Amino acid sequence: MKRYISILAILALAVLGSCKKDSGTSVEPSTGGDTSEIRLHLQGGDVQTKALVTADNIATQGNEFKVYDLVSSTDGTLYDETGAVWTDFNAYIDDRIKYNSEDDAWDYASGHKFYWTKTGLHKFFAWYNYDAMMNLSAQDFFGKELNITDGSNVSVLEIPSKTLTTTSDQFDMLYSTVVARSMNEENPNHDPVQVYFNHLFSAISISVSNSMADAKVHINSITIPNLKNKGSATISFAGAGSALVDYGERSVDEDTPFMAEVSGLDLDEADGTSTSIDLFTLEEKTSSDASNFEKRLIWPQKLEDVSPSTLIDTANLVYASADSLIVLDYDLTIDGVTRNYQRRAKFPSKAWKPGTWYHFNLQFVDKMLYITTEILPWDYGDYQLSYEDWTVSAGQLSFPNYKTVEKVKTESGVTEKRVKISNGVAPTGKFWIQTPVNGKYFIKMDGDTEYFSIDGSTGTINPLQDGGYVTFTINPNLTLTRDSDKSITLGFSVEMNDRSVDATSEVCNGDVWRIILPKE
């Protein structure tokens, strides 16, 4: 189950970007719009020291975002500072918003206040501009100032080429979805604006551990050659919903690899617990829990980038040297006898998606080397369509009008949750789904389908409507005779751009849901 974090517009803050006014001036629309200020606030928690942005450290003193509000479809009487009629999609707000811990507020650099217009369509989006924890701006990180270029109803942000390494600065680039707010309605919405953010990069961490009580391991060297650590991206802020990202081509920076060679690591015999070392910091850890290891940013990787198929020695699982691999040279000492081993191991077969954290553990067990993977939720992000498939943000299926749900453990170890229909009352299901925004969700049945039908079996994914919650009803067909119990299991899928992805495990949290219509 994935999480998302929203930007809550709570405090009275405003700017004018393209209209250059003196600092501190209140900017009011010439249409005589509502006196309510456009309010923006980024919600967070306690300050942390880790570099990557999370829900707990977003509200850190000095953290800064670049914010835009483009206005269009006015009634023609809204003027800019020169007296000219407003041009559609001109930047009504174009400024930097910075967190002030003393006031628990996000203040605009211009000092302006800004008010809702009387008419027109407001289109909000933003990106991370300055990381106070790292004392690092987007401009310094990418080597140039980031600015949008305007097209027809589309604003484009070019992310320049950047090489990422385990020792380079870690600027966790965030970009938002697009939120539209119309002032042309009879009762326009002046409530706080919610904007959802995505991570541009993926993140990985790597640990090495020894679980053998009778063997010592000395690692002469570890390298990760051929990992594509150089890339660029184009982010398009178009209509309301997800911003579109084109990652273009990624490549291996031959001069600056992702990780420099690590050598001289000693892993003593395990004394009841594994000895673990963080491969990026070289610190020993008393726990092998993935959260104890530091992650590093990396460009998202396609499946073929990290899962090579070029076996040059099938018997020994040796892969071609051009593939992305973990290459080890180590000595294994057992009963005073030391032998040298050289291994070329591939990463598990899964694409690395933006906004997802992958932890790899190189574990010595029973004189063998294993690589295990944990895919962990980054606790700040809204997950997007990426490469081979989608990461679907969904979960918490329940049936509120049926309080009694039987839980049965199947032979395969899966929990089956059973809702037994009573007195012909149709079960009403509920779950939430956040992404992919503007995609379609589908609810399907498997089993005795002629005895059931579903109202609300499909719809559009919109995280801003009812908090992303979806309700549906399973109607039993009571006109057919039943000499035994009839049942169905539920399945869920998501479709976007003529592609379909199964979402059952996300919606059902890994369980199986069965609806039972008892025999007569």
mmCIF file of C-alpha atoms in Angstrom, residues 239-520:
data_model
loop_
_atom_site.group_PDB
_atom_site.id
_atom_site.type_symbol
_atom_site.label_atom_id
_atom_site.label_comp_id
_atom_site.label_asym_id
_atom_site.label_seq_id
_atom_site.Cartn_x
_atom_site.Cartn_y
_atom_site.Cartn_z
ATOM 1 C CA GLY A 239 -4.256 19.998 -17.832
ATOM 2 C CA ALA A 240 -5.408 19.079 -14.338
ATOM 3 C CA GLY A 241 -3.919 15.827 -13.110
ATOM 4 C CA SER A 242 -0.551 14.173 -13.417
ATOM 5 C CA ALA A 243 2.431 16.003 -14.802
ATOM 6 C CA LEU A 244 3.945 14.009 -17.672
ATOM 7 C CA VAL A 245 7.612 13.022 -17.429
ATOM 8 C CA ASP A 246 9.844 11.948 -20.290
ATOM 9 C CA TYR A 247 13.099 10.548 -18.906
ATOM 10 C CA GLY A 248 14.728 10.297 -22.316
ATOM 11 C CA GLU A 249 17.846 8.179 -22.619
ATOM 12 C CA ARG A 250 19.998 7.311 -19.639
ATOM 13 C CA SER A 251 23.647 6.314 -19.972
ATOM 14 C CA VAL A 252 26.666 5.116 -18.024
ATOM 15 C CA ASP A 253 28.999 7.950 -17.067
ATOM 16 C CA GLU A 254 32.275 6.277 -17.932
ATOM 17 C CA ASP A 255 34.341 8.892 -16.090
ATOM 18 C CA THR A 256 32.193 8.991 -12.938
ATOM 19 C CA PRO A 257 30.573 5.647 -12.031
ATOM 20 C CA PHE A 258 27.670 5.482 -9.613
ATOM 21 C CA MET A 259 29.783 3.822 -6.904
ATOM 22 C CA ALA A 260 33.547 3.839 -6.604
ATOM 23 C CA GLU A 261 35.261 0.567 -5.747
ATOM 24 C CA VAL A 262 34.817 -0.463 -2.109
ATOM 25 C CA SER A 263 37.598 -2.606 -0.641
ATOM 26 C CA GLY A 264 38.937 -4.023 2.616
ATOM 27 C CA LEU A 265 35.683 -4.957 4.382
ATOM 28 C CA ASP A 266 35.806 -7.605 7.124
ATOM 29 C CA LEU A 267 32.748 -9.569 8.206
ATOM 30 C CA ASP A 268 33.408 -11.693 11.288
ATOM 31 C CA GLU A 269 31.583 -14.871 12.229
ATOM 32 C CA ALA A 270 27.968 -14.296 13.184
ATOM 33 C CA ASP A 271 27.406 -14.589 16.931
ATOM 34 C CA GLY A 272 23.662 -15.088 16.877
ATOM 35 C CA THR A 273 23.017 -12.008 14.784
ATOM 36 C CA SER A 274 24.283 -10.990 11.370
ATOM 37 C CA THR A 275 27.079 -8.438 11.019
ATOM 38 C CA SER A 276 25.904 -5.843 8.488
ATOM 39 C CA ILE A 277 27.781 -3.018 6.768
ATOM 40 C CA ASP A 278 26.259 -0.091 4.924
ATOM 41 C CA LEU A 279 28.021 -0.185 1.554
ATOM 42 C CA PHE A 280 27.610 3.570 1.017
ATOM 43 C CA THR A 281 28.807 4.790 4.424
ATOM 44 C CA LEU A 282 30.890 1.709 5.457
ATOM 45 C CA GLU A 283 29.288 1.850 8.899
ATOM 46 C CA GLU A 284 28.559 -1.344 10.825
ATOM 47 C CA LYS A 285 24.918 -1.863 11.761
ATOM 48 C CA THR A 286 23.553 -3.898 14.642
ATOM 49 C CA SER A 287 20.300 -4.498 12.782
ATOM 50 C CA SER A 288 19.759 -5.687 9.231
ATOM 51 C CA ASP A 289 16.498 -3.751 8.975
ATOM 52 C CA ALA A 290 16.525 -1.828 5.683
ATOM 53 C CA SER A 291 15.512 1.433 7.341
ATOM 54 C CA ASN A 292 18.908 1.556 9.093
ATOM 55 C CA PHE A 293 20.799 1.965 5.830
ATOM 56 C CA GLU A 294 21.264 5.197 3.926
ATOM 57 C CA LYS A 295 19.711 5.439 0.490
ATOM 58 C CA ARG A 296 21.185 7.217 -2.507
ATOM 59 C CA LEU A 297 19.408 8.802 -5.448
ATOM 60 C CA ILE A 298 19.596 7.125 -8.841
ATOM 61 C CA TRP A 299 17.847 7.695 -12.163
ATOM 62 C CA PRO A 300 14.953 5.258 -12.698
ATOM 63 C CA GLN A 301 16.119 2.123 -14.497
ATOM 64 C CA LYS A 302 14.323 0.062 -17.112
ATOM 65 C CA LEU A 303 14.019 -3.667 -16.586
ATOM 66 C CA GLU A 304 16.640 -4.430 -19.226
ATOM 67 C CA ASP A 305 19.053 -1.987 -17.555
ATOM 68 C CA VAL A 306 19.275 -3.893 -14.267
ATOM 69 C CA SER A 307 18.233 -7.412 -15.253
ATOM 70 C CA PRO A 308 20.741 -8.659 -17.844
ATOM 71 C CA SER A 309 19.886 -11.610 -20.051
ATOM 72 C CA THR A 310 23.306 -12.110 -21.661
ATOM 73 C CA LEU A 311 24.616 -15.278 -20.040
ATOM 74 C CA ILE A 312 28.084 -16.128 -21.310
ATOM 75 C CA ASP A 313 28.496 -19.069 -18.917
ATOM 76 C CA THR A 314 25.119 -20.665 -18.211
ATOM 77 C CA ALA A 315 26.432 -23.273 -15.798
ATOM 78 C CA ASN A 316 27.992 -20.673 -13.477
ATOM 79 C CA LEU A 317 25.497 -17.863 -14.136
ATOM 80 C CA VAL A 318 28.163 -15.520 -15.512
ATOM 81 C CA TYR A 319 26.857 -12.444 -17.317
ATOM 82 C CA ALA A 320 28.432 -10.291 -19.991
ATOM 83 C CA SER A 321 30.751 -7.575 -18.727
ATOM 84 C CA ALA A 322 28.652 -4.807 -20.302
ATOM 85 C CA ASP A 323 25.680 -5.541 -18.048
ATOM 86 C CA SER A 324 24.798 -3.773 -14.792
ATOM 87 C CA LEU A 325 26.059 -6.131 -12.106
ATOM 88 C CA ILE A 326 27.407 -6.346 -8.588
ATOM 89 C CA VAL A 327 30.976 -7.589 -8.939
ATOM 90 C CA LEU A 328 32.682 -9.060 -5.867
ATOM 91 C CA ASP A 329 36.143 -10.391 -5.047
ATOM 92 C CA TYR A 330 36.255 -11.904 -1.542
ATOM 93 C CA ASP A 331 38.101 -14.380 0.689
ATOM 94 C CA LEU A 332 36.211 -16.952 2.726
ATOM 95 C CA THR A 333 37.980 -18.382 5.786
ATOM 96 C CA ILE A 334 36.674 -21.584 7.400
ATOM 97 C CA ASP A 335 38.625 -23.523 10.065
ATOM 98 C CA GLY A 336 41.730 -21.517 9.254
ATOM 99 C CA VAL A 337 41.582 -22.305 5.523
ATOM 100 C CA THR A 338 41.122 -19.302 3.204
ATOM 101 C CA ARG A 339 39.848 -19.473 -0.352
ATOM 102 C CA ASN A 340 39.304 -16.668 -2.846
ATOM 103 C CA TYR A 341 36.078 -16.246 -4.800
ATOM 104 C CA GLN A 342 35.023 -13.919 -7.590
ATOM 105 C CA ARG A 343 31.352 -13.413 -8.356
ATOM 106 C CA ARG A 344 29.332 -11.362 -10.823
ATOM 107 C CA ALA A 345 25.758 -11.128 -9.539
ATOM 108 C CA LYS A 346 22.820 -9.457 -11.228
ATOM 109 C CA PHE A 347 20.177 -7.326 -9.593
ATOM 110 C CA PRO A 348 16.709 -8.894 -9.158
ATOM 111 C CA SER A 349 14.456 -8.660 -12.214
ATOM 112 C CA LYS A 350 12.462 -5.517 -11.542
ATOM 113 C CA ALA A 351 12.538 -2.025 -12.995
ATOM 114 C CA TRP A 352 13.535 0.757 -10.604
ATOM 115 C CA LYS A 353 10.648 3.198 -10.494
ATOM 116 C CA PRO A 354 10.666 6.873 -9.505
ATOM 117 C CA GLY A 355 9.573 7.499 -5.943
ATOM 118 C CA THR A 356 10.472 3.961 -4.846
ATOM 119 C CA TRP A 357 13.274 2.844 -2.543
ATOM 120 C CA TYR A 358 15.047 -0.446 -3.272
ATOM 121 C CA HIS A 359 17.203 -2.066 -0.582
ATOM 122 C CA PHE A 360 19.615 -4.825 -1.631
ATOM 123 C CA ASN A 361 21.266 -7.090 0.928
ATOM 124 C CA LEU A 362 24.303 -9.135 -0.084
ATOM 125 C CA GLN A 363 24.183 -11.956 2.421
ATOM 126 C CA PHE A 364 26.696 -14.756 2.987
ATOM 127 C CA VAL A 365 24.789 -17.866 4.120
ATOM 128 C CA ASP A 366 25.978 -21.491 4.192
ATOM 129 C CA LYS A 367 29.101 -20.639 2.200
ATOM 130 C CA MET A 368 26.981 -19.083 -0.535
ATOM 131 C CA LEU A 369 26.182 -15.503 -1.558
ATOM 132 C CA TYR A 370 22.548 -14.430 -1.815
ATOM 133 C CA ILE A 371 21.074 -11.110 -2.943
ATOM 134 C CA THR A 372 17.730 -10.237 -1.402
ATOM 135 C CA THR A 373 15.601 -7.215 -2.222
ATOM 136 C CA GLU A 374 13.128 -5.134 -0.274
ATOM 137 C CA ILE A 375 10.956 -2.636 -2.105
ATOM 138 C CA LEU A 376 10.094 0.037 0.411
ATOM 139 C CA PRO A 377 7.630 2.927 0.270
ATOM 140 C CA TRP A 378 9.240 6.318 0.213
ATOM 141 C CA ASP A 379 7.116 8.113 2.784
ATOM 142 C CA TYR A 380 6.730 11.154 0.561
ATOM 143 C CA GLY A 381 5.424 10.817 -2.944
ATOM 144 C CA ASP A 382 2.668 10.185 -5.416
ATOM 145 C CA TYR A 383 3.634 7.314 -7.687
ATOM 146 C CA GLN A 384 3.472 7.622 -11.433
ATOM 147 C CA LEU A 385 3.399 5.554 -14.618
ATOM 148 C CA SER A 386 6.948 4.336 -15.244
ATOM 149 C CA TYR A 387 8.571 2.151 -17.877
ATOM 150 C CA GLU A 388 7.237 -1.421 -17.983
ATOM 151 C CA ASP A 389 4.248 -0.969 -15.674
ATOM 152 C CA TRP A 390 2.598 1.270 -13.133
ATOM 153 C CA THR A 391 3.012 1.450 -9.417
ATOM 154 C CA VAL A 392 -0.620 1.725 -8.364
ATOM 155 C CA SER A 393 -1.389 3.710 -5.213
ATOM 156 C CA ALA A 394 -4.442 2.001 -3.744
ATOM 157 C CA GLY A 395 -5.652 0.007 -0.753
ATOM 158 C CA GLN A 396 -7.949 -0.508 2.231
ATOM 159 C CA LEU A 397 -10.768 -2.507 0.648
ATOM 160 C CA SER A 398 -13.630 -2.964 3.121
ATOM 161 C CA PHE A 399 -17.377 -3.562 3.244
ATOM 162 C CA PRO A 400 -18.744 -1.107 5.814
ATOM 163 C CA ASN A 401 -22.293 -2.512 5.826
ATOM 164 C CA TYR A 402 -20.983 -5.978 6.762
ATOM 165 C CA LYS A 403 -19.191 -5.794 10.095
ATOM 166 C CA THR A 404 -18.546 -9.549 10.316
ATOM 167 C CA VAL A 405 -15.829 -10.736 7.955
ATOM 168 C CA GLU A 406 -14.533 -14.306 8.246
ATOM 169 C CA LYS A 407 -10.779 -14.722 7.828
ATOM 170 C CA VAL A 408 -9.499 -18.066 6.567
ATOM 171 C CA LYS A 409 -5.888 -19.054 5.935
ATOM 172 C CA THR A 410 -5.563 -20.994 2.674
ATOM 173 C CA GLU A 411 -3.099 -23.823 2.049
ATOM 174 C CA SER A 412 -0.873 -21.404 0.134
ATOM 175 C CA GLY A 413 -0.674 -19.140 3.193
ATOM 176 C CA VAL A 414 -2.865 -16.374 1.760
ATOM 177 C CA THR A 415 -5.556 -14.837 3.954
ATOM 178 C CA GLU A 416 -9.031 -15.133 2.422
ATOM 179 C CA LYS A 417 -11.588 -12.668 3.736
ATOM 180 C CA ARG A 418 -15.169 -13.843 3.337
ATOM 181 C CA VAL A 419 -18.317 -11.738 3.319
ATOM 182 C CA LYS A 420 -21.478 -13.853 3.586
ATOM 183 C CA ILE A 421 -24.590 -12.103 2.259
ATOM 184 C CA SER A 422 -27.385 -12.004 4.808
ATOM 185 C CA ASN A 423 -31.078 -11.455 4.052
ATOM 186 C CA GLY A 424 -30.257 -10.517 0.475
ATOM 187 C CA VAL A 425 -28.534 -7.252 1.527
ATOM 188 C CA ALA A 426 -26.088 -6.168 -1.170
ATOM 189 C CA PRO A 427 -22.535 -5.634 0.171
ATOM 190 C CA THR A 428 -21.202 -2.103 -0.397
ATOM 191 C CA GLY A 429 -17.450 -2.033 -0.965
ATOM 192 C CA LYS A 430 -15.068 0.860 -0.425
ATOM 193 C CA PHE A 431 -11.380 1.424 -1.222
ATOM 194 C CA TRP A 432 -9.048 4.295 -2.102
ATOM 195 C CA ILE A 433 -7.013 4.719 -5.257
ATOM 196 C CA GLN A 434 -4.747 7.693 -6.033
ATOM 197 C CA THR A 435 -2.769 6.839 -9.150
ATOM 198 C CA PRO A 436 -2.379 6.758 -12.057
ATOM 199 C CA VAL A 437 -4.350 10.008 -12.058
ATOM 200 C CA ASN A 438 -7.020 10.128 -14.817
ATOM 201 C CA GLY A 439 -6.616 6.403 -15.473
ATOM 202 C CA LYS A 440 -9.537 3.976 -15.308
ATOM 203 C CA TYR A 441 -10.120 1.404 -12.571
ATOM 204 C CA PHE A 442 -12.051 -1.819 -13.149
ATOM 205 C CA ILE A 443 -13.606 -4.277 -10.688
ATOM 206 C CA LYS A 444 -14.009 -7.833 -11.943
ATOM 207 C CA MET A 445 -15.530 -11.053 -10.628
ATOM 208 C CA ASP A 446 -14.327 -14.653 -10.823
ATOM 209 C CA GLY A 447 -16.408 -17.678 -9.893
ATOM 210 C CA ASP A 448 -20.208 -18.021 -9.937
ATOM 211 C CA THR A 449 -20.576 -14.716 -11.770
ATOM 212 C CA GLU A 450 -24.141 -15.369 -12.978
ATOM 213 C CA TYR A 451 -25.320 -14.988 -9.366
ATOM 214 C CA PHE A 452 -23.849 -11.495 -8.929
ATOM 215 C CA SER A 453 -23.567 -8.094 -10.607
ATOM 216 C CA ILE A 454 -21.570 -4.974 -9.682
ATOM 217 C CA ASP A 455 -22.772 -1.372 -9.729
ATOM 218 C CA GLY A 456 -19.853 1.062 -10.016
ATOM 219 C CA SER A 457 -17.454 -1.473 -11.503
ATOM 220 C CA THR A 458 -15.446 1.161 -13.363
ATOM 221 C CA GLY A 459 -14.581 4.836 -13.064
ATOM 222 C CA THR A 460 -11.910 7.499 -13.444
ATOM 223 C CA ILE A 461 -9.111 7.785 -10.880
ATOM 224 C CA ASN A 462 -9.263 11.226 -9.274
ATOM 225 C CA PRO A 463 -7.450 11.672 -5.928
ATOM 226 C CA LEU A 464 -9.113 15.072 -5.410
ATOM 227 C CA GLN A 465 -12.646 13.650 -5.480
ATOM 228 C CA ASP A 466 -13.799 12.231 -2.134
ATOM 229 C CA GLY A 467 -10.173 11.866 -1.117
ATOM 230 C CA GLY A 468 -9.718 9.232 -3.819
ATOM 231 C CA TYR A 469 -12.231 6.864 -2.207
ATOM 232 C CA VAL A 470 -14.373 4.649 -4.448
ATOM 233 C CA THR A 471 -17.598 2.862 -3.511
ATOM 234 C CA PHE A 472 -19.333 0.034 -5.357
ATOM 235 C CA THR A 473 -22.196 -2.387 -4.731
ATOM 236 C CA ILE A 474 -22.313 -6.163 -5.287
ATOM 237 C CA ASN A 475 -25.885 -7.172 -6.109
ATOM 238 C CA PRO A 476 -26.893 -10.809 -5.516
ATOM 239 C CA ASN A 477 -29.185 -12.397 -8.117
ATOM 240 C CA LEU A 478 -31.886 -13.871 -5.921
ATOM 241 C CA THR A 479 -34.017 -15.078 -8.854
ATOM 242 C CA LEU A 480 -31.790 -18.096 -9.558
ATOM 243 C CA THR A 481 -32.180 -21.252 -7.481
ATOM 244 C CA ARG A 482 -29.244 -22.285 -5.293
ATOM 245 C CA ASP A 483 -28.763 -25.816 -4.010
ATOM 246 C CA SER A 484 -25.311 -24.856 -2.713
ATOM 247 C CA ASP A 485 -23.389 -21.746 -1.699
ATOM 248 C CA LYS A 486 -22.408 -19.513 -4.619
ATOM 249 C CA SER A 487 -19.392 -17.245 -4.440
ATOM 250 C CA ILE A 488 -17.058 -14.936 -6.320
ATOM 251 C CA THR A 489 -13.624 -13.509 -5.693
ATOM 252 C CA LEU A 490 -12.845 -9.905 -6.573
ATOM 253 C CA GLY A 491 -10.133 -8.602 -8.844
ATOM 254 C CA PHE A 492 -9.033 -5.056 -9.663
ATOM 255 C CA SER A 493 -7.137 -3.529 -12.567
ATOM 256 C CA VAL A 494 -6.054 -0.118 -13.841
ATOM 257 C CA GLU A 495 -5.978 1.010 -17.453
ATOM 258 C CA MET A 496 -4.314 4.026 -19.009
ATOM 259 C CA ASN A 497 -3.067 4.822 -22.501
ATOM 260 C CA ASP A 498 -4.380 1.450 -23.767
ATOM 261 C CA ARG A 499 -2.342 -0.441 -21.187
ATOM 262 C CA SER A 500 -3.732 -2.491 -18.332
ATOM 263 C CA VAL A 501 -2.086 -3.379 -14.999
ATOM 264 C CA ASP A 502 -3.426 -5.700 -12.318
ATOM 265 C CA ALA A 503 -4.123 -3.826 -9.055
ATOM 266 C CA THR A 504 -5.657 -6.607 -6.967
ATOM 267 C CA SER A 505 -2.760 -6.955 -4.530
ATOM 268 C CA GLU A 506 -2.697 -3.176 -3.896
ATOM 269 C CA VAL A 507 -6.451 -2.760 -3.350
ATOM 270 C CA CYS A 508 -6.767 -5.962 -1.312
ATOM 271 C CA ASN A 509 -3.482 -5.509 0.582
ATOM 272 C CA GLY A 510 -2.358 -8.964 -0.532
ATOM 273 C CA ASP A 511 -5.511 -10.736 0.691
ATOM 274 C CA VAL A 512 -8.236 -12.528 -1.273
ATOM 275 C CA TRP A 513 -11.782 -11.239 -0.893
ATOM 276 C CA ARG A 514 -14.635 -13.736 -1.431
ATOM 277 C CA ILE A 515 -18.326 -12.808 -1.513
ATOM 278 C CA ILE A 516 -20.666 -15.697 -0.635
ATOM 279 C CA LEU A 517 -24.370 -16.035 -1.431
ATOM 280 C CA PRO A 518 -25.632 -18.896 0.805
ATOM 281 C CA LYS A 519 -27.748 -21.695 -0.596
ATOM 282 C CA GLU A 520 -31.522 -21.425 -0.248
#
